mmCIF file of C-alpha atoms and ligand atoms in Angstrom:
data_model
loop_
_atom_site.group_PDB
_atom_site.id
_atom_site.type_symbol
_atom_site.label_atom_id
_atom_site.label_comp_id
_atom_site.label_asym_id
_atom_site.label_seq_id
_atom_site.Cartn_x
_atom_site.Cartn_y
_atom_site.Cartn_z
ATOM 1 C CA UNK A 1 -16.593 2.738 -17.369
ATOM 2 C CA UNK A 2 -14.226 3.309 -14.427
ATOM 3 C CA UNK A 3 -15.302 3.728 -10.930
ATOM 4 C CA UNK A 4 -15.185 7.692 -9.828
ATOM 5 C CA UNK A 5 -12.318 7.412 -7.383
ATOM 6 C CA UNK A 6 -10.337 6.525 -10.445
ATOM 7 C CA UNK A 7 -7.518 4.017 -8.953
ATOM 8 C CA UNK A 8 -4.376 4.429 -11.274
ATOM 9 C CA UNK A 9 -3.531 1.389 -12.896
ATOM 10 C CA UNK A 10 0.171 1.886 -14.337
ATOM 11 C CA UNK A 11 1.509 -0.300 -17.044
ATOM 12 C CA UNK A 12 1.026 -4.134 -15.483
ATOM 13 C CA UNK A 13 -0.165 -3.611 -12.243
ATOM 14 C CA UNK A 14 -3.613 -4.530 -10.641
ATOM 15 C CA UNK A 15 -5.413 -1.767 -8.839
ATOM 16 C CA UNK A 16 -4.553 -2.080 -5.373
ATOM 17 C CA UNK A 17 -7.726 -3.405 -3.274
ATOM 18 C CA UNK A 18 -8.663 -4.616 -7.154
ATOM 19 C CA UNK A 19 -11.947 -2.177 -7.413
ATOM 20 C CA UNK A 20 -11.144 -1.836 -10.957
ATOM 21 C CA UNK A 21 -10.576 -3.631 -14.617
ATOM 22 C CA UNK A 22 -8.385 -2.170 -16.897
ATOM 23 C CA UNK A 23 -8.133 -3.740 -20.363
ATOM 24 C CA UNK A 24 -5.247 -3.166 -22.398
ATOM 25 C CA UNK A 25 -5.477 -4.079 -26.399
ATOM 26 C CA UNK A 26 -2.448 -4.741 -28.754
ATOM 27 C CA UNK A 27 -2.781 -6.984 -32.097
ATOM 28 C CA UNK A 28 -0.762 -9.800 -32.540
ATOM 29 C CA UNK A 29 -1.218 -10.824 -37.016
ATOM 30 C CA UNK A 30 -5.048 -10.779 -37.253
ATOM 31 C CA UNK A 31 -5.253 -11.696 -33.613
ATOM 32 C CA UNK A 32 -6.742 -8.767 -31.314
ATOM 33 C CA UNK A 33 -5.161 -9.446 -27.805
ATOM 34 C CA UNK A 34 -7.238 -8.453 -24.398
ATOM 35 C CA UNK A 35 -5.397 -8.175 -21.610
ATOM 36 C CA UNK A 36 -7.579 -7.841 -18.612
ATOM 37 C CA UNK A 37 -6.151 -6.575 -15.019
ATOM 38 C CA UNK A 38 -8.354 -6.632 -12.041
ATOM 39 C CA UNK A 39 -11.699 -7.738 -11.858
ATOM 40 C CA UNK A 40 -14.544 -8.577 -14.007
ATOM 41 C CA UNK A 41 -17.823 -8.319 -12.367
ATOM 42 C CA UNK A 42 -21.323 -6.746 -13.308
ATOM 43 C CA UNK A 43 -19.468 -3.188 -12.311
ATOM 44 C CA UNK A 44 -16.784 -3.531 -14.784
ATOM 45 C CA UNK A 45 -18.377 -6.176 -17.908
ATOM 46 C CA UNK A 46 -19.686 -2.622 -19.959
ATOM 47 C CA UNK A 47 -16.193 -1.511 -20.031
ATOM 48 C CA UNK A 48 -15.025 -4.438 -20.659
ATOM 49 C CA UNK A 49 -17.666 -5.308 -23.582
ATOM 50 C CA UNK A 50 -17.572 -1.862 -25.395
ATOM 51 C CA UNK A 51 -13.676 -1.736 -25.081
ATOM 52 C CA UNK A 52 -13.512 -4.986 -26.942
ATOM 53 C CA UNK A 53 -16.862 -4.061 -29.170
ATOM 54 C CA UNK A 54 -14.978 -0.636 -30.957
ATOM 55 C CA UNK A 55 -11.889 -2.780 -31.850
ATOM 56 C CA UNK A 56 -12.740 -6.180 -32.998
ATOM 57 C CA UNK A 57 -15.753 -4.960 -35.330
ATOM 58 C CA UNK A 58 -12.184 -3.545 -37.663
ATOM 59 C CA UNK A 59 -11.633 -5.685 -40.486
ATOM 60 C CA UNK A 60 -8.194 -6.743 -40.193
ATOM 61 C CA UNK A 61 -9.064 -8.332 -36.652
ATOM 62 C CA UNK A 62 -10.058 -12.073 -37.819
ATOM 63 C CA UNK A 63 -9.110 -13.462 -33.631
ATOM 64 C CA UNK A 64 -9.833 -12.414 -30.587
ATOM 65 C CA UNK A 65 -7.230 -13.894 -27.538
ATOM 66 C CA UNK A 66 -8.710 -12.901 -24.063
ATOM 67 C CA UNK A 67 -5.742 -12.752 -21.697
ATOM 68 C CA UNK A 68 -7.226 -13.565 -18.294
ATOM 69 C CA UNK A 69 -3.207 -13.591 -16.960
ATOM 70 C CA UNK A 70 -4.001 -11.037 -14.658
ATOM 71 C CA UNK A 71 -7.587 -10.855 -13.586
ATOM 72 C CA UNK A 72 -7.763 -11.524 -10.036
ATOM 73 C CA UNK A 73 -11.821 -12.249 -10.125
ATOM 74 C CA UNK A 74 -14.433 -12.859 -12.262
ATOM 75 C CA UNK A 75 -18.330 -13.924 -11.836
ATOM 76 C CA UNK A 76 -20.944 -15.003 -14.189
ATOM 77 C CA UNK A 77 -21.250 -11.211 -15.322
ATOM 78 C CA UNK A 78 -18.215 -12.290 -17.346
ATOM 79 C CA UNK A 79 -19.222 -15.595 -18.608
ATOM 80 C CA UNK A 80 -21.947 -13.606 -20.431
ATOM 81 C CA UNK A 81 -19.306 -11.244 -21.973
ATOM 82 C CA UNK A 82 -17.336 -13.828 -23.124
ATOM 83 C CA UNK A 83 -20.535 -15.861 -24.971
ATOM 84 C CA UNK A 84 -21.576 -12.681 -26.536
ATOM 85 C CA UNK A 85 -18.292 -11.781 -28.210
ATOM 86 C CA UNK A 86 -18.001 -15.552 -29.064
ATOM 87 C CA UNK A 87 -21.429 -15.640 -30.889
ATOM 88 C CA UNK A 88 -20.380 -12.529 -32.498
ATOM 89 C CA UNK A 89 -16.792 -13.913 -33.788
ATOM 90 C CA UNK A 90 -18.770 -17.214 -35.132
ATOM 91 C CA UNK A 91 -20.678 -14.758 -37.568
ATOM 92 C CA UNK A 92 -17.759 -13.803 -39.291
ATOM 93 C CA UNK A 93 -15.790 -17.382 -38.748
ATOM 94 C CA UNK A 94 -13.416 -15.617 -36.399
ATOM 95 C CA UNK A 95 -12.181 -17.876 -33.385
ATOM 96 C CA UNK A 96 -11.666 -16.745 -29.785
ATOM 97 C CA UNK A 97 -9.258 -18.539 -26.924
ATOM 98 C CA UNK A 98 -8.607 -17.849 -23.720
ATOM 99 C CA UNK A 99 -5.517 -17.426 -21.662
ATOM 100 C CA UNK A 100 -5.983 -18.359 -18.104
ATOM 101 C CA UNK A 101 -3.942 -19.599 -14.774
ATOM 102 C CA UNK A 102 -6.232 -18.508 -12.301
ATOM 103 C CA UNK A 103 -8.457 -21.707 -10.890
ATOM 104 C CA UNK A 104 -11.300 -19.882 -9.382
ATOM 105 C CA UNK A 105 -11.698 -19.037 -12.964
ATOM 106 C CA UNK A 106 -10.659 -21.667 -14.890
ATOM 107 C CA UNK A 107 -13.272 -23.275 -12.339
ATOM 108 C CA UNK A 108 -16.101 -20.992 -13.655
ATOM 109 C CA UNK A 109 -15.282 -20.934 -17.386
ATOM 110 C CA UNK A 110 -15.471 -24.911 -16.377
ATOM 111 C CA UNK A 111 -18.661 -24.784 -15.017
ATOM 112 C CA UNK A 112 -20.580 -22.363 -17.770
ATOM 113 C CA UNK A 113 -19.432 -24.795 -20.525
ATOM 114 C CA UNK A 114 -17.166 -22.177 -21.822
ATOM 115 C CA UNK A 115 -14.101 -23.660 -21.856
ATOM 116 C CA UNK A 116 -16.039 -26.594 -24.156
ATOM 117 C CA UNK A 117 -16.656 -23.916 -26.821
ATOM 118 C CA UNK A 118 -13.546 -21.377 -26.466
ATOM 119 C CA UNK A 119 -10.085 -22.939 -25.910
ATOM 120 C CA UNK A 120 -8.444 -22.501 -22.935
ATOM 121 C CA UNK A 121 -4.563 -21.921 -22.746
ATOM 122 C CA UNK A 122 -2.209 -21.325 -19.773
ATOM 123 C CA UNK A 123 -0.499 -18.623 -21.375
ATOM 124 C CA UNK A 124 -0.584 -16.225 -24.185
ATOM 125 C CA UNK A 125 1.655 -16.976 -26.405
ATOM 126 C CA UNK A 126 0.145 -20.983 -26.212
ATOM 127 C CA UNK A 127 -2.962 -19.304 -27.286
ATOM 128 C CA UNK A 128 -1.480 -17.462 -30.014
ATOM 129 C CA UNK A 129 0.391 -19.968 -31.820
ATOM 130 C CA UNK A 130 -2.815 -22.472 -31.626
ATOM 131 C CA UNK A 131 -4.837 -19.914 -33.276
ATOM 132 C CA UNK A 132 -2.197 -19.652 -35.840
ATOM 133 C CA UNK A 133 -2.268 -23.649 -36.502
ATOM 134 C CA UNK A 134 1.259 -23.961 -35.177
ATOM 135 C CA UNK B 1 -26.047 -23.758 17.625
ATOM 136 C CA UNK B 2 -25.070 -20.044 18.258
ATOM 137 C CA UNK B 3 -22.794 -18.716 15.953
ATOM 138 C CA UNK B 4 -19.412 -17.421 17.538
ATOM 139 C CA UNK B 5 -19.466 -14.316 15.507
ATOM 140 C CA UNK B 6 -22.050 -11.820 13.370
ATOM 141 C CA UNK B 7 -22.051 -9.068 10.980
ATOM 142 C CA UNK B 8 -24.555 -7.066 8.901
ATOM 143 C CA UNK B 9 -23.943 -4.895 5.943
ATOM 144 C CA UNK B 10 -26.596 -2.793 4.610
ATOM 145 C CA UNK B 11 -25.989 -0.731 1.240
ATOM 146 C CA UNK B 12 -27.797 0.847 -1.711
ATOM 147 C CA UNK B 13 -27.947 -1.765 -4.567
ATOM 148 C CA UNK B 14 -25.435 0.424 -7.116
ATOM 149 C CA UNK B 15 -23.008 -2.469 -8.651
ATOM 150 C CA UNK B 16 -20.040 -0.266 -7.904
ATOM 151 C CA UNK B 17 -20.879 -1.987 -3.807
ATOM 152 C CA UNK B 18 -20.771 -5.943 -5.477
ATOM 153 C CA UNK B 19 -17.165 -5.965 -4.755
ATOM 154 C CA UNK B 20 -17.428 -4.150 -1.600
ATOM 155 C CA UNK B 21 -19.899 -7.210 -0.218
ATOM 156 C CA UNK B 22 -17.791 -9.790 -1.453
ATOM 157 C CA UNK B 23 -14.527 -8.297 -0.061
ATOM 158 C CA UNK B 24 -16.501 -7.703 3.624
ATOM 159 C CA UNK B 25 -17.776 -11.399 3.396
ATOM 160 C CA UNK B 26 -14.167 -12.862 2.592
ATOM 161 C CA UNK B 27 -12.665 -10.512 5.470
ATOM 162 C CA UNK B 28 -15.197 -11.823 7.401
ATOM 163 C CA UNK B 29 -15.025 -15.240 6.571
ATOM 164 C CA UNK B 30 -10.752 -15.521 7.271
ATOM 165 C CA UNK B 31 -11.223 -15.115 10.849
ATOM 166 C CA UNK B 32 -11.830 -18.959 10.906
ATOM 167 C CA UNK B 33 -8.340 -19.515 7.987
ATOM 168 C CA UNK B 34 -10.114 -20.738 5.050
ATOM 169 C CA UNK B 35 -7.754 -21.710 2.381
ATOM 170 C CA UNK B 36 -7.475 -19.005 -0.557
ATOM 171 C CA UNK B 37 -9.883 -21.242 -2.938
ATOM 172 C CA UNK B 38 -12.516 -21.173 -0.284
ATOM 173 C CA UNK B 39 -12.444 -17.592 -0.178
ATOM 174 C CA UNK B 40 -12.035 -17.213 -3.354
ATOM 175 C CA UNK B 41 -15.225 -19.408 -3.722
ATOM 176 C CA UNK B 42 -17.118 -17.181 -1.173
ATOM 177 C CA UNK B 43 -16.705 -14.356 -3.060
ATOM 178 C CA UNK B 44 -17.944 -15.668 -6.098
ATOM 179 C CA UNK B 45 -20.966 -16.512 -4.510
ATOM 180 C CA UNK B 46 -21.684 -13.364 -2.483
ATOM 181 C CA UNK B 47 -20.963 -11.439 -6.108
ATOM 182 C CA UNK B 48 -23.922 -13.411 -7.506
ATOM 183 C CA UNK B 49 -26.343 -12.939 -5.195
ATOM 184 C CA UNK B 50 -25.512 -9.127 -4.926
ATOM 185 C CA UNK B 51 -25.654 -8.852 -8.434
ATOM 186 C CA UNK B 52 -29.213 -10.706 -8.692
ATOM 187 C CA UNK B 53 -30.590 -8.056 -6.150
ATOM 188 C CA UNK B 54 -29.235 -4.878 -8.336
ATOM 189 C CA UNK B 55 -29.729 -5.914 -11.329
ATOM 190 C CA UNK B 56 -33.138 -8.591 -11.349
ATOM 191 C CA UNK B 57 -34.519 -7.453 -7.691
ATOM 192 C CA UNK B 58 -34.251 -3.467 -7.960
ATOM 193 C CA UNK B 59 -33.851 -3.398 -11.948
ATOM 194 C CA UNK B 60 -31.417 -0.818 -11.213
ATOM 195 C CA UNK B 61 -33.201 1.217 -9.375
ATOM 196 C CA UNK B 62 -31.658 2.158 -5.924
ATOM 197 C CA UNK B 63 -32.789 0.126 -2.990
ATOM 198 C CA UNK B 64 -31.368 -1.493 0.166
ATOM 199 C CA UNK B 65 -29.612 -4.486 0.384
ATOM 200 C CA UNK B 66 -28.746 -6.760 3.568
ATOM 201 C CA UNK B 67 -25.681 -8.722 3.554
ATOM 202 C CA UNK B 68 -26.002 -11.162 7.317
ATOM 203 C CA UNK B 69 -23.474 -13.021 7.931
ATOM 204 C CA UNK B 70 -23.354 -15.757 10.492
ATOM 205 C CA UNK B 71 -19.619 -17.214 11.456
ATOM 206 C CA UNK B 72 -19.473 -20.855 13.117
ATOM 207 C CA UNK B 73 -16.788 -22.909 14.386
ATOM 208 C CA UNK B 74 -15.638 -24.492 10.940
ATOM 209 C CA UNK B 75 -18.433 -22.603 8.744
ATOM 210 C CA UNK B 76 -20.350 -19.540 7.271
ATOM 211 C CA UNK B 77 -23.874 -18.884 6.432
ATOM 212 C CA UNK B 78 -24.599 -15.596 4.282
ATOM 213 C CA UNK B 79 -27.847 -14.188 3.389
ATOM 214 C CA UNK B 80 -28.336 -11.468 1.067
ATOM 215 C CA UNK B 81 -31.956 -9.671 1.120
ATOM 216 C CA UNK B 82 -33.608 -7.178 -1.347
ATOM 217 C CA UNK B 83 -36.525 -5.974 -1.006
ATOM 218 C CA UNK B 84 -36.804 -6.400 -4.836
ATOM 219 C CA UNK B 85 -39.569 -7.245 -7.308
ATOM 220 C CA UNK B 86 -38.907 -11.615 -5.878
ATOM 221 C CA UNK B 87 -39.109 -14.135 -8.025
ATOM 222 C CA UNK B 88 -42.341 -15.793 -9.435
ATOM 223 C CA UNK B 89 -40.981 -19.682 -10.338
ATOM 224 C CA UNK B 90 -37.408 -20.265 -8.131
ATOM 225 C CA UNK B 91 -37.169 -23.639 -9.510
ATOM 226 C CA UNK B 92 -36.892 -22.056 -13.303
ATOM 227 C CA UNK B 93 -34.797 -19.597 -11.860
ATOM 228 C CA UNK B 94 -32.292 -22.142 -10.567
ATOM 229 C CA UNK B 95 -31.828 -24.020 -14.027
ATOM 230 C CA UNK B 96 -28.541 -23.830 -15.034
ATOM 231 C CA UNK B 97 -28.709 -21.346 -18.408
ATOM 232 C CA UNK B 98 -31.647 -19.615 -17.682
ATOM 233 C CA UNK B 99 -32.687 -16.150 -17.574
ATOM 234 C CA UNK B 100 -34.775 -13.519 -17.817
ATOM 235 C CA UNK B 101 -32.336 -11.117 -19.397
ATOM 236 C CA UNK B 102 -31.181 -12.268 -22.655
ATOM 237 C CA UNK B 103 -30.707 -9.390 -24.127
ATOM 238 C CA UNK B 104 -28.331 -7.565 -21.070
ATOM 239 C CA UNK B 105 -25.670 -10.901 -22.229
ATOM 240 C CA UNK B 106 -26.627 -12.693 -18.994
ATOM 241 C CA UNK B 107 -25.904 -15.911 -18.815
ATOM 242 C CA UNK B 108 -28.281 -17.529 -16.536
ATOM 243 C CA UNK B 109 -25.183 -19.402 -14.551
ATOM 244 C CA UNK B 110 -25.287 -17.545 -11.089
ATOM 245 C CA UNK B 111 -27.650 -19.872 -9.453
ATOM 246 C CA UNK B 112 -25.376 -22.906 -10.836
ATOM 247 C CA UNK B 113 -22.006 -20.880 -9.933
ATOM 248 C CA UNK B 114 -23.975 -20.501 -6.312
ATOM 249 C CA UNK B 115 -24.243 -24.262 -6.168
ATOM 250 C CA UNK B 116 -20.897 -25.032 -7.415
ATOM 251 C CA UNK B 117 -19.046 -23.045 -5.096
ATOM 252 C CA UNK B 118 -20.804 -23.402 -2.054
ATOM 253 C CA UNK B 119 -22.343 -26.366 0.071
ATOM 254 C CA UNK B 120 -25.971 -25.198 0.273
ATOM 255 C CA UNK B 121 -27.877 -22.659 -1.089
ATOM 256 C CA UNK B 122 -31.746 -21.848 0.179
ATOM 257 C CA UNK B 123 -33.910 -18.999 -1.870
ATOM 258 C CA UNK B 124 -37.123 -17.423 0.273
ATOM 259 C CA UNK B 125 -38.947 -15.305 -1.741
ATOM 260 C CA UNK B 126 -41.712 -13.323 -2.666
ATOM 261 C CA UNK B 127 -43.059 -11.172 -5.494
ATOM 262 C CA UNK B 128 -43.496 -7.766 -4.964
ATOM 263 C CA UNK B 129 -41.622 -8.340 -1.092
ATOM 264 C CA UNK B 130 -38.169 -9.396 -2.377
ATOM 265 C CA UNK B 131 -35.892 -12.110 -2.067
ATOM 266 C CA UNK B 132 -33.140 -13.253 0.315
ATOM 267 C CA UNK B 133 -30.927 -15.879 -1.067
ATOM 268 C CA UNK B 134 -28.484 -18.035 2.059
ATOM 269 C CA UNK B 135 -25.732 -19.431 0.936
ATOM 270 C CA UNK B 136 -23.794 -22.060 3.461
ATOM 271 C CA UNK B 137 -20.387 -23.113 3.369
ATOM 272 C CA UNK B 138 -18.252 -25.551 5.299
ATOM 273 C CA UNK B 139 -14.512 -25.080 5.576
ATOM 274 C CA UNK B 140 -13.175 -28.408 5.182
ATOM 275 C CA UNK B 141 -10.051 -28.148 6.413
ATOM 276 C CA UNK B 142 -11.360 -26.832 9.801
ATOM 277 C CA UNK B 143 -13.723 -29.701 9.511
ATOM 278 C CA UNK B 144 -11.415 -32.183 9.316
HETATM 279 N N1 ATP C 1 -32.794 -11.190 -6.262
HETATM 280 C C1 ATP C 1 -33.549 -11.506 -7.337
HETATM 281 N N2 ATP C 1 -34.724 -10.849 -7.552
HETATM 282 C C2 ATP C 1 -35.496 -11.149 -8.624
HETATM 283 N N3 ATP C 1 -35.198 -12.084 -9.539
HETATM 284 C C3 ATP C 1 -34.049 -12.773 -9.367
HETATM 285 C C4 ATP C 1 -33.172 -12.525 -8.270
HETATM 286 N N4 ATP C 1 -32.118 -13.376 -8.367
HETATM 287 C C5 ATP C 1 -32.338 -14.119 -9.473
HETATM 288 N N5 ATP C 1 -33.497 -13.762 -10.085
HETATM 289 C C6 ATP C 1 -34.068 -14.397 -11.306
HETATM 290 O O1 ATP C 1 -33.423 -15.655 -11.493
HETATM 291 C C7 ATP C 1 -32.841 -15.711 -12.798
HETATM 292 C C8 ATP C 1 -31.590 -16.572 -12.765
HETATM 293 O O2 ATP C 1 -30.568 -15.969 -11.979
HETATM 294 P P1 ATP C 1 -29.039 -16.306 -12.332
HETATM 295 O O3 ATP C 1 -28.181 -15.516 -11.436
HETATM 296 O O4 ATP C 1 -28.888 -17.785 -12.314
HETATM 297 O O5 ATP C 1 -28.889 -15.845 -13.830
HETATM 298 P P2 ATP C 1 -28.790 -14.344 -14.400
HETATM 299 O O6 ATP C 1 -28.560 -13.380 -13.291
HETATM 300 O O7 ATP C 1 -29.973 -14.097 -15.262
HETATM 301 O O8 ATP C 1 -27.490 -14.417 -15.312
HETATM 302 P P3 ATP C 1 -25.964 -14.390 -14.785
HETATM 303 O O9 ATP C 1 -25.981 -14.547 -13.309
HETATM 304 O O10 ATP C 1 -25.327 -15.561 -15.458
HETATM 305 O O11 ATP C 1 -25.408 -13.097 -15.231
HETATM 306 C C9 ATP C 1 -32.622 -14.283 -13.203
HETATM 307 O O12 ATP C 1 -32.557 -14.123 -14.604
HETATM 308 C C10 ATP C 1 -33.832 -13.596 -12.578
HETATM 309 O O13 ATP C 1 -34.956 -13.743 -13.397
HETATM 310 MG MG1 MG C 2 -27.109 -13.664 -11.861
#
């Protein structure tokens, strides 16, 4: 779900004025990687939640890694998004981090409990080589 | 006290105008040189509440929503108004975790992310009239 006055996102860049979330997906092993860019609010979470949804139900995907390097905002419309892909990971004993830099939302994944269920790491390949018991 | 500036924002509740609000109430809000966590902790606030009117006030159908904003010497106050369904028990609402839409993947943390992020947060409301949720805010730095 993008917003009609589609802002171009190229490659790693943020929307300009940050209206939209673009999600790009890669795999890593059995590790599905997220990268968000933009924001992630009640606008944006259904894009973000189906993107996610189409890929990680595959069975080679075993992790999920949320890269949160480049979202520039994020309210308790993601918190939700984040529980509900963990609860769905837990019933096939996959694991989910997070990477994340950003303190306004390493604030809020503090304050949800979230980061006391789903690691947190500063970066993604920290997150990567944790999930891989490294 | 009289506050040194004002502003009012009216829009239909569609959730492609929750990051409109929050970028109007951060614009807003640097005429007095908040540091970037403060606004960044404004905006996280204003998002909730404007969210809570769309999707729990008008269900997602289209009504209006006031954004007020009061500017003081070293502070903000910002109250955000549907004229929504309101809310029957406020201090249920407020619990951290709760909600009454489970099944949409809400987590029932706005309220808490409210009080986390700002100094004060007051909820007047009504059901069947709609709610209007202020949220207060000290800059400390201006404060001293
Ligand atoms: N403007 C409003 N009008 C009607 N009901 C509201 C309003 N704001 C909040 N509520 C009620 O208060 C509850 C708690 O709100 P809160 O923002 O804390 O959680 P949530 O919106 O359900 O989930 P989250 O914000 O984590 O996505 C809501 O589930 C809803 O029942
Ligand atoms: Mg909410």
């Amino acid at each position: 779900m993008r917003l009609q006055n589609n802002i171009q996102l190229d490659n790693n860049k943020v929307a300009k004025g940050g209206y939209a979330l673009d999600i790009k997906l890669s795999k890593r092993g059995n590790a599905l990687i997220a990268k968000f860019y933009g924001e992630l609010d009640d606008h944006t979470v259904e894009y973000a939640r189906q993107k996610i949804e189409n890929e990680m139900i595959k069975p080679a995907v075993k992790n999920i890694i949320l890269d949160f390097s480049n979202l520039t905002f994020m309210d308790s419309s993601g918190i939700g998004m984040i529980m509900g892909r963990y609860k769905k990971m837990e019933k096939i004993s996959g694991k989910v981090a997070i990477a994340c830099s950003n303190p306004q939302i390493i604030r809020l994944l503090n304050i949800s409990g979230i980061s006391s269920v789903i690691p947190l790491h500063p970066d993604i390949n920290s997150a990567v080589k944790t999930l891989r018991g490294e | 006290m009289k506050p040194i500036n004002e502003m009012t924002l009216i829009f239909p509740s569609k959730s492609s105008n929750e990051s409109l609000a929050r970028v109007v109430a951060a614009a807003f809000a640097s005429q007095l040189d908040p540091t970037v966590e403060e606004l960044a902790e404004v905006k996280t606030a204003v998002s909730e509440a404007v969210t809570n009117s769309i999707i729990h006030g008008y269900e997602n159908k289209i009504g209006e929503i006031t954004m007020h904003c009061k500017l003081y010497s070293d502070s903000i106050e910002i109250a955000v108004t549907d004229k929504g369904k309101g809310i029957e028990n406020v201090e249920l609402a407020r619990q951290p975790l709760y909600t009454s839409k489970p099944e949409m993947e809400r987590s029932g943390m706005g309220f808490t992310v409210m009080e986390a992020f700002m100094d004060k947060v007051e909820v007047i409301t009504e059901v069947g009239k709609g709610t209007t949720v202020v949220l207060f805010k000290t800059f400390k730095f201006l404060a001293g």
